[in-house]
């Protein structure tokens, strides 16, 4: 039975929405979201409402009137409150779309971003059988590559054990757990053997730039995944000096860097004897990745 029409529930969203039709109920719920986040954030409101309902945003139109009960609206209100304080949608919902999968994300890992898909695209341009991912975080790079290459094996390294727990969960969700090994350690300390491909999205933000970051990044991504301190380039110096010892002849290295760091990272690699050093743009045309062939 349809409920009696009423104005949108204002307040904090604790009570159920009262509406005659599902379309009206959805519109009222989204109006609450716009009021909390701003008219330009309806996409966020949709994502948070879907999260509260336990469905994907594309299925919101399928909710019936009774679905907009007190429990859903309270969960939605809590999520809107967190978002209004700057917490990313992904950290509220616990997942982020990257390449071809939804990855589990928590406060212990860097939020996967479309820019990083540049590394995946470049890596897939050539064959590989064994991959090493340095500073794997959620595992989004390594696991995306393993999902695309069914015979490949991978090793993911991270200094954060909680981050590795997230990566393990993602490997299980994607179905590649039998083809990946996780190592707890600093850079190459725990690594043995040789690889066809080494990838990394290391911390690269200079210490003096941290205060300028958007609060969604600065306050909700782990600091150790954002900055190594100093000029932000020390991870590339370590990788340039050591990665060649872990690659097969003609093996490849692909690293992400800040959009203004391309020439510096390329120079570090060239000075260490790396060959075929090249800088690659992301989808917005900004320098985003550097590739090189083993010395």
PDB file of C-alpha atoms in Angstrom:
ATOM      1  CA  UNK A   1       0.000   0.000   0.000  1.00  0.00           C
ATOM      2  CA  UNK A   2       1.342   3.431  -0.937  1.00  0.00           C
ATOM      3  CA  UNK A   3       2.193   5.815   1.849  1.00  0.00           C
ATOM      4  CA  UNK A   4       0.650   9.227   2.227  1.00  0.00           C
ATOM      5  CA  UNK A   5       2.466  12.025   0.441  1.00  0.00           C
ATOM      6  CA  UNK A   6       4.539  14.320   2.608  1.00  0.00           C
ATOM      7  CA  UNK A   7       7.309  16.864   2.357  1.00  0.00           C
ATOM      8  CA  UNK A   8      10.881  15.522   2.524  1.00  0.00           C
ATOM      9  CA  UNK A   9      12.035  14.605   5.990  1.00  0.00           C
ATOM     10  CA  UNK A  10      14.458  17.336   6.934  1.00  0.00           C
ATOM     11  CA  UNK A  11      16.337  17.095  10.213  1.00  0.00           C
ATOM     12  CA  UNK A  12      19.097  14.494  10.293  1.00  0.00           C
ATOM     13  CA  UNK A  13      17.359  11.844   8.230  1.00  0.00           C
ATOM     14  CA  UNK A  14      16.491   9.660  11.244  1.00  0.00           C
ATOM     15  CA  UNK A  15      12.899   8.989  10.209  1.00  0.00           C
ATOM     16  CA  UNK A  16      11.526   7.143   7.192  1.00  0.00           C
ATOM     17  CA  UNK A  17      10.658   8.972   4.007  1.00  0.00           C
ATOM     18  CA  UNK A  18       6.901   9.272   3.504  1.00  0.00           C
ATOM     19  CA  UNK A  19       5.973   9.173  -0.186  1.00  0.00           C
ATOM     20  CA  UNK A  20       3.339   7.823  -2.566  1.00  0.00           C
ATOM     21  CA  UNK A  21       5.656   6.307  -5.193  1.00  0.00           C
ATOM     22  CA  UNK A  22       9.207   4.912  -5.360  1.00  0.00           C
ATOM     23  CA  UNK A  23      10.184   7.691  -7.763  1.00  0.00           C
ATOM     24  CA  UNK A  24       8.997  10.331  -5.334  1.00  0.00           C
ATOM     25  CA  UNK A  25      10.776   8.636  -2.423  1.00  0.00           C
ATOM     26  CA  UNK A  26      14.051   8.495  -4.348  1.00  0.00           C
ATOM     27  CA  UNK A  27      13.746  12.129  -5.365  1.00  0.00           C
ATOM     28  CA  UNK A  28      13.157  13.130  -1.752  1.00  0.00           C
ATOM     29  CA  UNK A  29      16.148  11.126  -0.552  1.00  0.00           C
ATOM     30  CA  UNK A  30      18.406  12.681  -3.163  1.00  0.00           C
ATOM     31  CA  UNK A  31      17.106  16.131  -2.209  1.00  0.00           C
ATOM     32  CA  UNK A  32      18.327  15.431   1.334  1.00  0.00           C
ATOM     33  CA  UNK A  33      21.693  14.486  -0.140  1.00  0.00           C
ATOM     34  CA  UNK A  34      21.964  17.673  -2.182  1.00  0.00           C
ATOM     35  CA  UNK A  35      21.043  19.725   0.859  1.00  0.00           C
ATOM     36  CA  UNK A  36      23.842  18.092   2.833  1.00  0.00           C
ATOM     37  CA  UNK A  37      26.537  18.047   0.148  1.00  0.00           C
ATOM     38  CA  UNK A  38      25.600  20.671  -2.428  1.00  0.00           C
ATOM     39  CA  UNK A  39      23.772  20.533  -5.747  1.00  0.00           C
ATOM     40  CA  UNK A  40      26.955  19.485  -7.587  1.00  0.00           C
ATOM     41  CA  UNK A  41      27.375  16.352  -5.462  1.00  0.00           C
ATOM     42  CA  UNK A  42      24.297  14.346  -6.430  1.00  0.00           C
ATOM     43  CA  UNK A  43      26.531  11.577  -7.751  1.00  0.00           C
ATOM     44  CA  UNK A  44      28.042  11.258  -4.279  1.00  0.00           C
ATOM     45  CA  UNK A  45      24.576  11.273  -2.747  1.00  0.00           C
ATOM     46  CA  UNK A  46      23.484   8.483  -5.084  1.00  0.00           C
ATOM     47  CA  UNK A  47      26.533   6.400  -4.194  1.00  0.00           C
ATOM     48  CA  UNK A  48      25.960   6.862  -0.475  1.00  0.00           C
ATOM     49  CA  UNK A  49      22.253   6.120  -0.695  1.00  0.00           C
ATOM     50  CA  UNK A  50      22.991   2.952  -2.642  1.00  0.00           C
ATOM     51  CA  UNK A  51      25.588   1.980  -0.043  1.00  0.00           C
ATOM     52  CA  UNK A  52      23.038   2.478   2.731  1.00  0.00           C
ATOM     53  CA  UNK A  53      20.584   0.289   0.825  1.00  0.00           C
ATOM     54  CA  UNK A  54      23.202  -2.381   0.072  1.00  0.00           C
ATOM     55  CA  UNK A  55      22.828  -2.108  -3.701  1.00  0.00           C
ATOM     56  CA  UNK A  56      24.630  -0.535  -6.639  1.00  0.00           C
ATOM     57  CA  UNK A  57      23.664   3.016  -7.694  1.00  0.00           C
ATOM     58  CA  UNK A  58      22.215   1.657 -10.929  1.00  0.00           C
ATOM     59  CA  UNK A  59      19.566  -0.206  -8.915  1.00  0.00           C
ATOM     60  CA  UNK A  60      18.269   2.754  -6.925  1.00  0.00           C
ATOM     61  CA  UNK A  61      15.246   3.077  -9.212  1.00  0.00           C
ATOM     62  CA  UNK A  62      14.241  -0.451  -8.220  1.00  0.00           C
ATOM     63  CA  UNK A  63      13.771   0.381  -4.525  1.00  0.00           C
ATOM     64  CA  UNK A  64      10.176   0.335  -3.375  1.00  0.00           C
ATOM     65  CA  UNK A  65       8.686   2.947  -1.061  1.00  0.00           C
ATOM     66  CA  UNK A  66       9.017   0.727   2.005  1.00  0.00           C
ATOM     67  CA  UNK A  67      12.787   0.502   1.496  1.00  0.00           C
ATOM     68  CA  UNK A  68      13.199   4.121   2.634  1.00  0.00           C
ATOM     69  CA  UNK A  69      12.664   3.212   6.265  1.00  0.00           C
ATOM     70  CA  UNK A  70      14.244   4.659   9.394  1.00  0.00           C
ATOM     71  CA  UNK A  71      17.217   2.280   9.347  1.00  0.00           C
ATOM     72  CA  UNK A  72      18.171   3.102   5.762  1.00  0.00           C
ATOM     73  CA  UNK A  73      17.720   6.829   6.250  1.00  0.00           C
ATOM     74  CA  UNK A  74      19.812   6.822   9.430  1.00  0.00           C
ATOM     75  CA  UNK A  75      22.625   4.973   7.645  1.00  0.00           C
ATOM     76  CA  UNK A  76      22.332   7.420   4.749  1.00  0.00           C
ATOM     77  CA  UNK A  77      22.388  10.414   7.095  1.00  0.00           C
ATOM     78  CA  UNK A  78      25.517   9.119   8.811  1.00  0.00           C
ATOM     79  CA  UNK A  79      27.231   8.653   5.454  1.00  0.00           C
ATOM     80  CA  UNK A  80      26.235  12.140   4.309  1.00  0.00           C
ATOM     81  CA  UNK A  81      27.637  13.581   7.504  1.00  0.00           C
ATOM     82  CA  UNK A  82      30.981  11.853   6.966  1.00  0.00           C
ATOM     83  CA  UNK A  83      31.109  13.012   3.353  1.00  0.00           C
ATOM     84  CA  UNK A  84      30.286  16.597   4.315  1.00  0.00           C
ATOM     85  CA  UNK A  85      33.371  16.565   6.562  1.00  0.00           C
ATOM     86  CA  UNK A  86      35.581  15.623   3.626  1.00  0.00           C
ATOM     87  CA  UNK A  87      35.813  11.841   3.886  1.00  0.00           C
ATOM     88  CA  UNK A  88      35.991  10.307   0.389  1.00  0.00           C
ATOM     89  CA  UNK A  89      33.030   8.281  -0.821  1.00  0.00           C
ATOM     90  CA  UNK A  90      35.303   5.275  -1.272  1.00  0.00           C
ATOM     91  CA  UNK A  91      36.423   5.304   2.357  1.00  0.00           C
ATOM     92  CA  UNK A  92      32.770   5.479   3.468  1.00  0.00           C
ATOM     93  CA  UNK A  93      31.540   2.701   1.195  1.00  0.00           C
ATOM     94  CA  UNK A  94      34.741   0.655   1.549  1.00  0.00           C
ATOM     95  CA  UNK A  95      35.296   0.174  -2.160  1.00  0.00           C
ATOM     96  CA  UNK A  96      36.686   1.932  -5.204  1.00  0.00           C
ATOM     97  CA  UNK A  97      36.368   1.073  -8.891  1.00  0.00           C
ATOM     98  CA  UNK A  98      39.750   0.634 -10.601  1.00  0.00           C
ATOM     99  CA  UNK A  99      40.431  -0.847 -14.028  1.00  0.00           C
ATOM    100  CA  UNK A 100      37.929  -3.733 -14.271  1.00  0.00           C
ATOM    101  CA  UNK A 101      37.147  -4.396 -10.602  1.00  0.00           C
ATOM    102  CA  UNK A 102      35.827  -2.857  -7.401  1.00  0.00           C
ATOM    103  CA  UNK A 103      38.633  -2.890  -4.840  1.00  0.00           C
ATOM    104  CA  UNK A 104      38.229  -2.986  -1.090  1.00  0.00           C
ATOM    105  CA  UNK A 105      39.718   0.142   0.462  1.00  0.00           C
ATOM    106  CA  UNK A 106      40.229   1.181   4.065  1.00  0.00           C
ATOM    107  CA  UNK A 107      42.044   3.920   5.935  1.00  0.00           C
ATOM    108  CA  UNK A 108      45.165   1.723   5.704  1.00  0.00           C
ATOM    109  CA  UNK A 109      45.583   2.008   1.929  1.00  0.00           C
ATOM    110  CA  UNK A 110      45.896   4.674  -0.711  1.00  0.00           C
ATOM    111  CA  UNK A 111      42.624   5.281  -2.529  1.00  0.00           C
ATOM    112  CA  UNK A 112      43.092   3.884  -6.076  1.00  0.00           C
ATOM    113  CA  UNK A 113      42.723   6.640  -8.656  1.00  0.00           C
ATOM    114  CA  UNK A 114      42.172   6.651 -12.428  1.00  0.00           C
ATOM    115  CA  UNK A 115      45.613   8.213 -12.975  1.00  0.00           C
ATOM    116  CA  UNK A 116      47.231   4.999 -11.776  1.00  0.00           C
ATOM    117  CA  UNK A 117      45.500   3.017 -14.513  1.00  0.00           C
ATOM    118  CA  UNK A 118      48.202   4.480 -16.766  1.00  0.00           C
ATOM    119  CA  UNK A 119      50.624   1.946 -15.243  1.00  0.00           C
ATOM    120  CA  UNK A 120      48.275  -0.946 -15.917  1.00  0.00           C
ATOM    121  CA  UNK A 121      47.738   0.099 -19.535  1.00  0.00           C
ATOM    122  CA  UNK A 122      51.472   0.452 -20.200  1.00  0.00           C
ATOM    123  CA  UNK A 123      52.277  -2.861 -18.532  1.00  0.00           C
ATOM    124  CA  UNK A 124      49.752  -4.721 -20.668  1.00  0.00           C
ATOM    125  CA  UNK A 125      51.372  -3.538 -23.894  1.00  0.00           C
ATOM    126  CA  UNK A 126      53.975  -6.306 -23.603  1.00  0.00           C
ATOM    127  CA  UNK A 127      53.915  -9.889 -22.295  1.00  0.00           C
ATOM    128  CA  UNK A 128      55.085 -10.817 -18.808  1.00  0.00           C
ATOM    129  CA  UNK A 129      55.022 -13.905 -16.623  1.00  0.00           C
ATOM    130  CA  UNK A 130      56.259 -12.686 -13.249  1.00  0.00           C
ATOM    131  CA  UNK A 131      55.513  -9.288 -11.694  1.00  0.00           C
ATOM    132  CA  UNK A 132      56.786  -7.454  -8.631  1.00  0.00           C
ATOM    133  CA  UNK A 133      54.726  -4.610  -7.164  1.00  0.00           C
ATOM    134  CA  UNK A 134      56.581  -2.378  -4.703  1.00  0.00           C
ATOM    135  CA  UNK A 135      54.360  -0.594  -2.174  1.00  0.00           C
ATOM    136  CA  UNK A 136      51.339  -2.580  -3.299  1.00  0.00           C
ATOM    137  CA  UNK A 137      48.768  -1.003  -0.941  1.00  0.00           C
ATOM    138  CA  UNK A 138      45.332  -2.298  -1.912  1.00  0.00           C
ATOM    139  CA  UNK A 139      46.970  -4.424  -4.596  1.00  0.00           C
ATOM    140  CA  UNK A 140      45.033  -2.636  -7.320  1.00  0.00           C
ATOM    141  CA  UNK A 141      47.908  -2.507  -9.840  1.00  0.00           C
ATOM    142  CA  UNK A 142      49.231  -6.024  -9.315  1.00  0.00           C
ATOM    143  CA  UNK A 143      45.833  -7.694  -9.094  1.00  0.00           C
ATOM    144  CA  UNK A 144      44.506  -5.887 -12.166  1.00  0.00           C
ATOM    145  CA  UNK A 145      47.499  -7.161 -14.132  1.00  0.00           C
ATOM    146  CA  UNK A 146      47.120 -10.721 -12.858  1.00  0.00           C
ATOM    147  CA  UNK A 147      43.421 -10.689 -13.748  1.00  0.00           C
ATOM    148  CA  UNK A 148      44.317  -9.693 -17.317  1.00  0.00           C
ATOM    149  CA  UNK A 149      47.082 -12.301 -17.684  1.00  0.00           C
ATOM    150  CA  UNK A 150      45.781 -15.654 -16.499  1.00  0.00           C
ATOM    151  CA  UNK A 151      49.163 -17.404 -16.467  1.00  0.00           C
ATOM    152  CA  UNK A 152      51.129 -14.651 -14.700  1.00  0.00           C
ATOM    153  CA  UNK A 153      52.419 -14.841 -11.136  1.00  0.00           C
ATOM    154  CA  UNK A 154      52.909 -11.845  -8.870  1.00  0.00           C
ATOM    155  CA  UNK A 155      54.601 -10.657  -5.697  1.00  0.00           C
ATOM    156  CA  UNK A 156      53.326  -7.643  -3.756  1.00  0.00           C
ATOM    157  CA  UNK A 157      55.456  -5.876  -1.146  1.00  0.00           C
ATOM    158  CA  UNK A 158      54.384  -3.367   1.457  1.00  0.00           C
ATOM    159  CA  UNK A 159      55.780  -1.961   4.672  1.00  0.00           C
ATOM    160  CA  UNK A 160      52.265  -1.907   6.174  1.00  0.00           C
ATOM    161  CA  UNK A 161      50.856  -5.222   7.366  1.00  0.00           C
ATOM    162  CA  UNK A 162      47.292  -3.787   7.526  1.00  0.00           C
ATOM    163  CA  UNK A 163      47.657  -2.756   3.872  1.00  0.00           C
ATOM    164  CA  UNK A 164      48.689  -6.294   2.982  1.00  0.00           C
ATOM    165  CA  UNK A 165      45.555  -7.574   4.720  1.00  0.00           C
ATOM    166  CA  UNK A 166      43.496  -5.392   2.392  1.00  0.00           C
ATOM    167  CA  UNK A 167      45.455  -6.656  -0.620  1.00  0.00           C
ATOM    168  CA  UNK A 168      44.862 -10.261   0.455  1.00  0.00           C
ATOM    169  CA  UNK A 169      41.125  -9.619   0.678  1.00  0.00           C
ATOM    170  CA  UNK A 170      41.143  -8.082  -2.787  1.00  0.00           C
ATOM    171  CA  UNK A 171      43.055 -11.037  -4.218  1.00  0.00           C
ATOM    172  CA  UNK A 172      40.443 -13.395  -2.813  1.00  0.00           C
ATOM    173  CA  UNK A 173      37.588 -11.278  -4.157  1.00  0.00           C
ATOM    174  CA  UNK A 174      39.090 -11.130  -7.647  1.00  0.00           C
ATOM    175  CA  UNK A 175      40.001 -14.805  -7.671  1.00  0.00           C
ATOM    176  CA  UNK A 176      43.773 -14.687  -8.107  1.00  0.00           C
ATOM    177  CA  UNK A 177      44.851 -15.657  -4.595  1.00  0.00           C
ATOM    178  CA  UNK A 178      46.684 -18.752  -5.877  1.00  0.00           C
ATOM    179  CA  UNK A 179      48.888 -16.647  -8.177  1.00  0.00           C
ATOM    180  CA  UNK A 180      50.119 -13.984  -5.797  1.00  0.00           C
ATOM    181  CA  UNK A 181      52.521 -13.819  -2.860  1.00  0.00           C
ATOM    182  CA  UNK A 182      52.551 -11.012  -0.297  1.00  0.00           C
ATOM    183  CA  UNK A 183      55.740  -9.860   1.427  1.00  0.00           C
ATOM    184  CA  UNK A 184      55.995  -7.564   4.428  1.00  0.00           C
ATOM    185  CA  UNK A 185      59.081  -5.415   4.065  1.00  0.00           C
ATOM    186  CA  UNK A 186      60.757  -2.218   2.954  1.00  0.00           C
ATOM    187  CA  UNK A 187      61.324  -2.073  -0.790  1.00  0.00           C
ATOM    188  CA  UNK A 188      63.529  -5.024  -1.807  1.00  0.00           C
ATOM    189  CA  UNK A 189      64.439  -6.257   1.682  1.00  0.00           C
ATOM    190  CA  UNK A 190      62.211  -9.349   1.522  1.00  0.00           C
ATOM    191  CA  UNK A 191      62.363  -9.903  -2.249  1.00  0.00           C
ATOM    192  CA  UNK A 192      64.141 -12.802  -3.936  1.00  0.00           C
ATOM    193  CA  UNK A 193      64.286 -14.008  -7.528  1.00  0.00           C
ATOM    194  CA  UNK A 194      63.870 -12.191 -10.807  1.00  0.00           C
ATOM    195  CA  UNK A 195      60.902 -10.731 -12.629  1.00  0.00           C
ATOM    196  CA  UNK A 196      59.818  -9.723 -16.122  1.00  0.00           C
ATOM    197  CA  UNK A 197      58.133  -6.587 -14.827  1.00  0.00           C
ATOM    198  CA  UNK A 198      58.437  -4.369 -11.765  1.00  0.00           C
ATOM    199  CA  UNK A 199      55.724  -1.787 -11.085  1.00  0.00           C
ATOM    200  CA  UNK A 200      55.347   0.753  -8.320  1.00  0.00           C
ATOM    201  CA  UNK A 201      53.229   3.688  -7.245  1.00  0.00           C
ATOM    202  CA  UNK A 202      55.552   4.860  -4.475  1.00  0.00           C
ATOM    203  CA  UNK A 203      55.015   7.766  -2.083  1.00  0.00           C
ATOM    204  CA  UNK A 204      56.262  10.780  -4.017  1.00  0.00           C
ATOM    205  CA  UNK A 205      54.823  13.955  -2.537  1.00  0.00           C
ATOM    206  CA  UNK A 206      57.478  16.311  -1.176  1.00  0.00           C
ATOM    207  CA  UNK A 207      57.227  17.093   2.526  1.00  0.00           C
ATOM    208  CA  UNK A 208      56.601  20.782   1.864  1.00  0.00           C
ATOM    209  CA  UNK A 209      53.663  19.954  -0.422  1.00  0.00           C
ATOM    210  CA  UNK A 210      51.716  17.894   2.113  1.00  0.00           C
ATOM    211  CA  UNK A 211      49.945  20.872   3.645  1.00  0.00           C
ATOM    212  CA  UNK A 212      48.652  21.875   0.194  1.00  0.00           C
ATOM    213  CA  UNK A 213      46.947  18.562  -0.529  1.00  0.00           C
ATOM    214  CA  UNK A 214      43.191  18.332  -0.729  1.00  0.00           C
ATOM    215  CA  UNK A 215      41.843  17.285   2.658  1.00  0.00           C
ATOM    216  CA  UNK A 216      40.258  14.184   1.128  1.00  0.00           C
ATOM    217  CA  UNK A 217      43.771  12.953   0.411  1.00  0.00           C
ATOM    218  CA  UNK A 218      45.750  14.477   3.279  1.00  0.00           C
ATOM    219  CA  UNK A 219      43.323  13.441   6.014  1.00  0.00           C
ATOM    220  CA  UNK A 220      42.159  10.057   4.726  1.00  0.00           C
ATOM    221  CA  UNK A 221      45.030   8.365   2.881  1.00  0.00           C
ATOM    222  CA  UNK A 222      47.893   6.974   4.997  1.00  0.00           C
ATOM    223  CA  UNK A 223      50.760   9.462   5.180  1.00  0.00           C
ATOM    224  CA  UNK A 224      53.345   6.749   4.549  1.00  0.00           C
ATOM    225  CA  UNK A 225      51.716   6.060   1.182  1.00  0.00           C
ATOM    226  CA  UNK A 226      51.761   9.744   0.240  1.00  0.00           C
ATOM    227  CA  UNK A 227      55.176  11.116   1.142  1.00  0.00           C
ATOM    228  CA  UNK A 228      58.660   9.752   1.839  1.00  0.00           C
ATOM    229  CA  UNK A 229      59.659  13.162   3.174  1.00  0.00           C
ATOM    230  CA  UNK A 230      62.266  15.441   1.693  1.00  0.00           C
ATOM    231  CA  UNK A 231      61.934  16.168  -2.016  1.00  0.00           C
ATOM    232  CA  UNK A 232      59.722  13.130  -2.618  1.00  0.00           C
ATOM    233  CA  UNK A 233      62.232  11.461  -4.930  1.00  0.00           C
ATOM    234  CA  UNK A 234      64.049   9.058  -2.592  1.00  0.00           C
ATOM    235  CA  UNK A 235      61.886   6.038  -3.581  1.00  0.00           C
ATOM    236  CA  UNK A 236      62.973   6.493  -7.205  1.00  0.00           C
ATOM    237  CA  UNK A 237      66.614   6.659  -6.155  1.00  0.00           C
ATOM    238  CA  UNK A 238      66.209   3.352  -4.279  1.00  0.00           C
ATOM    239  CA  UNK A 239      64.323   1.703  -7.132  1.00  0.00           C
ATOM    240  CA  UNK A 240      66.784   2.956  -9.768  1.00  0.00           C
ATOM    241  CA  UNK A 241      69.725   1.620  -7.784  1.00  0.00           C
ATOM    242  CA  UNK A 242      68.306  -1.803  -6.910  1.00  0.00           C
ATOM    243  CA  UNK A 243      65.510  -2.870  -9.273  1.00  0.00           C
ATOM    244  CA  UNK A 244      67.838  -3.955 -12.075  1.00  0.00           C
ATOM    245  CA  UNK A 245      69.156  -6.792  -9.896  1.00  0.00           C
ATOM    246  CA  UNK A 246      65.643  -8.268  -9.732  1.00  0.00           C
ATOM    247  CA  UNK A 247      64.794  -8.130 -13.443  1.00  0.00           C
ATOM    248  CA  UNK A 248      65.461 -10.597 -16.212  1.00  0.00           C
ATOM    249  CA  UNK A 249      67.483  -9.251 -19.156  1.00  0.00           C
ATOM    250  CA  UNK A 250      65.316  -6.713 -20.988  1.00  0.00           C
ATOM    251  CA  UNK A 251      62.882  -6.719 -18.076  1.00  0.00           C
ATOM    252  CA  UNK A 252      60.772  -3.601 -17.618  1.00  0.00           C
ATOM    253  CA  UNK A 253      60.213  -1.096 -14.862  1.00  0.00           C
ATOM    254  CA  UNK A 254      57.133   1.155 -14.750  1.00  0.00           C
ATOM    255  CA  UNK A 255      56.617   3.679 -11.943  1.00  0.00           C
ATOM    256  CA  UNK A 256      54.048   6.358 -11.245  1.00  0.00           C
ATOM    257  CA  UNK A 257      55.158   9.848 -10.276  1.00  0.00           C
ATOM    258  CA  UNK A 258      53.741  13.311  -9.685  1.00  0.00           C
ATOM    259  CA  UNK A 259      52.774  15.146 -12.846  1.00  0.00           C
ATOM    260  CA  UNK A 260      55.704  17.563 -12.496  1.00  0.00           C
ATOM    261  CA  UNK A 261      58.315  14.940 -11.611  1.00  0.00           C
ATOM    262  CA  UNK A 262      58.706  13.189 -14.958  1.00  0.00           C
ATOM    263  CA  UNK A 263      62.019  14.784 -16.034  1.00  0.00           C
ATOM    264  CA  UNK A 264      63.533  14.264 -12.576  1.00  0.00           C
ATOM    265  CA  UNK A 265      62.522  10.604 -12.332  1.00  0.00           C
ATOM    266  CA  UNK A 266      63.679   9.954 -15.882  1.00  0.00           C
ATOM    267  CA  UNK A 267      67.034  11.576 -15.090  1.00  0.00           C
ATOM    268  CA  UNK A 268      67.462   9.411 -11.963  1.00  0.00           C
ATOM    269  CA  UNK A 269      66.857   6.253 -13.992  1.00  0.00           C
ATOM    270  CA  UNK A 270      69.114   7.321 -16.858  1.00  0.00           C
ATOM    271  CA  UNK A 271      71.926   8.150 -14.445  1.00  0.00           C
ATOM    272  CA  UNK A 272      71.690   4.611 -13.050  1.00  0.00           C
ATOM    273  CA  UNK A 273      72.085   3.063 -16.487  1.00  0.00           C
ATOM    274  CA  UNK A 274      68.469   2.250 -17.308  1.00  0.00           C
ATOM    275  CA  UNK A 275      67.675   2.056 -21.005  1.00  0.00           C
ATOM    276  CA  UNK A 276      64.733   3.202 -23.133  1.00  0.00           C
ATOM    277  CA  UNK A 277      63.566   5.639 -20.457  1.00  0.00           C
ATOM    278  CA  UNK A 278      60.216   7.164 -21.462  1.00  0.00           C
ATOM    279  CA  UNK A 279      57.589   9.372 -19.839  1.00  0.00           C
ATOM    280  CA  UNK A 280      53.890   8.594 -20.352  1.00  0.00           C
ATOM    281  CA  UNK A 281      50.808  10.805 -19.843  1.00  0.00           C
ATOM    282  CA  UNK A 282      47.584   9.980 -18.037  1.00  0.00           C
ATOM    283  CA  UNK A 283      44.146  10.451 -19.582  1.00  0.00           C
ATOM    284  CA  UNK A 284      44.275  14.175 -18.821  1.00  0.00           C
ATOM    285  CA  UNK A 285      47.563  14.551 -20.683  1.00  0.00           C
ATOM    286  CA  UNK A 286      49.735  15.072 -17.593  1.00  0.00           C
ATOM    287  CA  UNK A 287      52.992  13.186 -17.099  1.00  0.00           C
ATOM    288  CA  UNK A 288      52.098  10.220 -14.930  1.00  0.00           C
ATOM    289  CA  UNK A 289      54.393   7.235 -15.476  1.00  0.00           C
ATOM    290  CA  UNK A 290      57.992   6.498 -16.411  1.00  0.00           C
ATOM    291  CA  UNK A 291      59.044   3.224 -18.020  1.00  0.00           C
ATOM    292  CA  UNK A 292      62.531   1.867 -18.559  1.00  0.00           C
ATOM    293  CA  UNK A 293      64.372  -1.303 -19.568  1.00  0.00           C
ATOM    294  CA  UNK A 294      66.794  -3.029 -17.206  1.00  0.00           C
ATOM    295  CA  UNK A 295      70.401  -1.800 -17.352  1.00  0.00           C
TER     296      UNK A 295
END
